[in-house]
Coordinates of C-alpha atoms and ligand atoms in Angstrom, one line a residue:
X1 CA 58.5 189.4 56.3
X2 CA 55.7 191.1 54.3
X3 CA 56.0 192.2 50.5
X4 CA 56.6 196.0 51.3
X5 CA 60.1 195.1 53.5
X6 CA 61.2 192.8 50.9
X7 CA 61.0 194.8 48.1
X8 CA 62.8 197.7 49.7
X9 CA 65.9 195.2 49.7
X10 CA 65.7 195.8 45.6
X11 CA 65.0 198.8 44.9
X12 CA 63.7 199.1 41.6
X13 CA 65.3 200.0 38.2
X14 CA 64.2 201.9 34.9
X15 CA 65.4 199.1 32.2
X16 CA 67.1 195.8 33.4
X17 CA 66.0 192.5 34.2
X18 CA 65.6 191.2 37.7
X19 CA 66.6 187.1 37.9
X20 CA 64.6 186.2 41.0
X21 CA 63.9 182.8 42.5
X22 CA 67.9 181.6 42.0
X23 CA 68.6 179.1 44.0
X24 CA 70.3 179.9 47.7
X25 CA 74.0 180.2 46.8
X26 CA 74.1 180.4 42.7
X27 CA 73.5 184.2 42.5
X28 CA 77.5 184.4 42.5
X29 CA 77.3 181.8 39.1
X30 CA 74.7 183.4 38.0
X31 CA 76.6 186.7 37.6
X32 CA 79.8 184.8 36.2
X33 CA 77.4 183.0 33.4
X34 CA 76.4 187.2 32.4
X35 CA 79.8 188.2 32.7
X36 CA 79.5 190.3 35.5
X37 CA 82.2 189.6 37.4
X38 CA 84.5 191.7 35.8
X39 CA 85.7 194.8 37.3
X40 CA 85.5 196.6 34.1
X41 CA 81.1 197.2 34.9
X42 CA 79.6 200.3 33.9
X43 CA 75.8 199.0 34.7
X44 CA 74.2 198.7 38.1
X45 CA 74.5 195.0 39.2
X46 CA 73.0 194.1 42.8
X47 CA 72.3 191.0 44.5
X48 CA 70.3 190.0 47.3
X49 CA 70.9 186.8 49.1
X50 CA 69.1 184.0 51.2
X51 CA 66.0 186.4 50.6
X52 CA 62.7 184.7 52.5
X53 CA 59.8 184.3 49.9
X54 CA 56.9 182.2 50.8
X55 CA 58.6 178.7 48.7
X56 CA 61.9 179.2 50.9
X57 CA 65.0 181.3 50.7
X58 CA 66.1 182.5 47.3
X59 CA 68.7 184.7 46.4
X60 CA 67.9 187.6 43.4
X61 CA 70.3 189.4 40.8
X62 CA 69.1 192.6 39.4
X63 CA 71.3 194.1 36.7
X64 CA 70.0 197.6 34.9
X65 CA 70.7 197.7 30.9
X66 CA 71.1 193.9 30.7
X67 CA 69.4 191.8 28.1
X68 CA 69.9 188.3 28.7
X69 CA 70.7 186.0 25.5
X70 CA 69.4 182.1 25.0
X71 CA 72.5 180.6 25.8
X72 CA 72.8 182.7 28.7
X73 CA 69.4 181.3 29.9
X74 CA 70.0 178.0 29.4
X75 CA 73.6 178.0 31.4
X76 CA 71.5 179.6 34.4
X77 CA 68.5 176.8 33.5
X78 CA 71.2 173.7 34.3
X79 CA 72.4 175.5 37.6
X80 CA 69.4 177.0 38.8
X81 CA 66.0 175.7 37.4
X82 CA 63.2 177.5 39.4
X83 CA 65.0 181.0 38.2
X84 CA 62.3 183.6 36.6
X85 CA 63.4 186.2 34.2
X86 CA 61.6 189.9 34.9
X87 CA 62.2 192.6 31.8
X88 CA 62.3 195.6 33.2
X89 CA 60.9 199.3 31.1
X90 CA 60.1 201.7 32.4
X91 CA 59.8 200.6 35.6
X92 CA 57.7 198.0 35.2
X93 CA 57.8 194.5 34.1
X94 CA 57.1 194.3 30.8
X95 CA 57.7 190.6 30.3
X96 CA 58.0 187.5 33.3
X97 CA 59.1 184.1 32.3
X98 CA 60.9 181.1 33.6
X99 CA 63.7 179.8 32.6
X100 CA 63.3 176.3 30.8
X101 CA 65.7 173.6 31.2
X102 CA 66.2 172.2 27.5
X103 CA 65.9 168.4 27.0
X104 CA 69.1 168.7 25.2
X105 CA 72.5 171.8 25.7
X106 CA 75.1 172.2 23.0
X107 CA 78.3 173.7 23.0
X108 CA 77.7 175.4 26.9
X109 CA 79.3 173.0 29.2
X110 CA 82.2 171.3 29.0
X111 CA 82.6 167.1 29.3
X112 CA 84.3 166.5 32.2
X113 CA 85.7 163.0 30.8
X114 CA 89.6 164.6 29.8
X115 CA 89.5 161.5 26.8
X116 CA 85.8 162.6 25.7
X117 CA 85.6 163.2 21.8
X118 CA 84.9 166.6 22.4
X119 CA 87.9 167.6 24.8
X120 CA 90.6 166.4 21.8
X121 CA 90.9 168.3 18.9
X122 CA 88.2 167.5 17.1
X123 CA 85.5 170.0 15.4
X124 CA 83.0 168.0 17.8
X125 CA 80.9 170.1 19.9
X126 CA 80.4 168.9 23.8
X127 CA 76.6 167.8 23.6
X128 CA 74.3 166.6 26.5
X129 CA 71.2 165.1 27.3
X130 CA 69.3 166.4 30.3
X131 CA 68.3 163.4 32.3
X132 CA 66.7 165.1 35.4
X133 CA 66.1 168.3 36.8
X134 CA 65.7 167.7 40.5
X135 CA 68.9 167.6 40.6
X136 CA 70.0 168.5 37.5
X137 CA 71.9 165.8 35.8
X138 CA 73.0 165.8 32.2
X139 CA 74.9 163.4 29.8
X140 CA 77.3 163.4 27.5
X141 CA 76.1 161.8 24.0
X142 CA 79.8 160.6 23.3
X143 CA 81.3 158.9 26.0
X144 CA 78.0 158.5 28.6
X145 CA 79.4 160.3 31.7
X146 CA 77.0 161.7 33.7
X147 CA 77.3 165.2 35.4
X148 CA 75.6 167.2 38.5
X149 CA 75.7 170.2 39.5
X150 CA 78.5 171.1 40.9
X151 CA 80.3 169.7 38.0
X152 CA 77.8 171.4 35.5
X153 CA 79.1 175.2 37.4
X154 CA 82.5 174.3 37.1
X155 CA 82.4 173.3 33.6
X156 CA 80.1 176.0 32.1
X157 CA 81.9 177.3 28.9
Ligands
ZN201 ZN1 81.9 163.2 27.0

């Protein structure tokens, strides 16, 4: 597929920010981490999945009037690496970047271990080490358990 047929699949938008490169399957996450999944959306949201590109499929979220915050960036970071971030003006992308997986998250994603420090009621934020990112795999500072992916998405505060 050349350049021109893909991009017709998203069409562009005035003021937004496109999230390309997601990983196949995580666009859906990646729209719960924004909030978007609500039925209560006034902005444009669309999404384009299992999109051919020439490192593989990817799937894209475009959403017009969105600004993404840090903690937003890093929750899509743990689930989805490889994702680039596209400010939109005008038309145009005024500012590219990737996401970067921190060394260390705080307060984003819940310990899965129920008897963890953090899941009693204690002022103790959940904390986390990142200890690889192909696969993603982080761990808690308090009790040691380890957690991929799939448990990272589920546990996303
Ligand atoms: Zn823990």
């Amino acid at each position: 597929m050349n350049d021109k047929k893909r991009a017709i699949k998203i069409s562009p938008i005035r003021k937004g920010t496109v999230i390309d490169h997601i990983r196949c399957g995580q666009s859906l996450k990646v729209l719960k981490i924004l909030g978007l999944t609500d039925v209560e959306i006034r902005d444009v949201v669309s999404i384009a999945m299992n999109v051919e590109s020439s490192s593989g499929k990817k799937d894209i979220v475009k959403v017009e009037n969105k600004e993404i915050s840090s903690e937003e960036l890093d929750k899509i970071s743990l689930i989805s690496p490889e994702t680039t971030i596209n400010i939109i003006r005008d038309y145009e992308v005024i500012k590219k970047q990737r996401v970067n997986l921190p060394k260390r998250v705080s307060g984003i994603v819940r310990c899965r271990n129920r008897n963890c420090i953090t899941n009693q009621r204690e002022p103790v934020d959940p904390e986390f080490k990142v200890i690889s990112s192909e696969p993603v795999n982080i761990k808690c500072i308090y009790c040691e358990r380890e957690m991929k992916e799939e448990e990272i998405s589920e546990n996303l505060l």
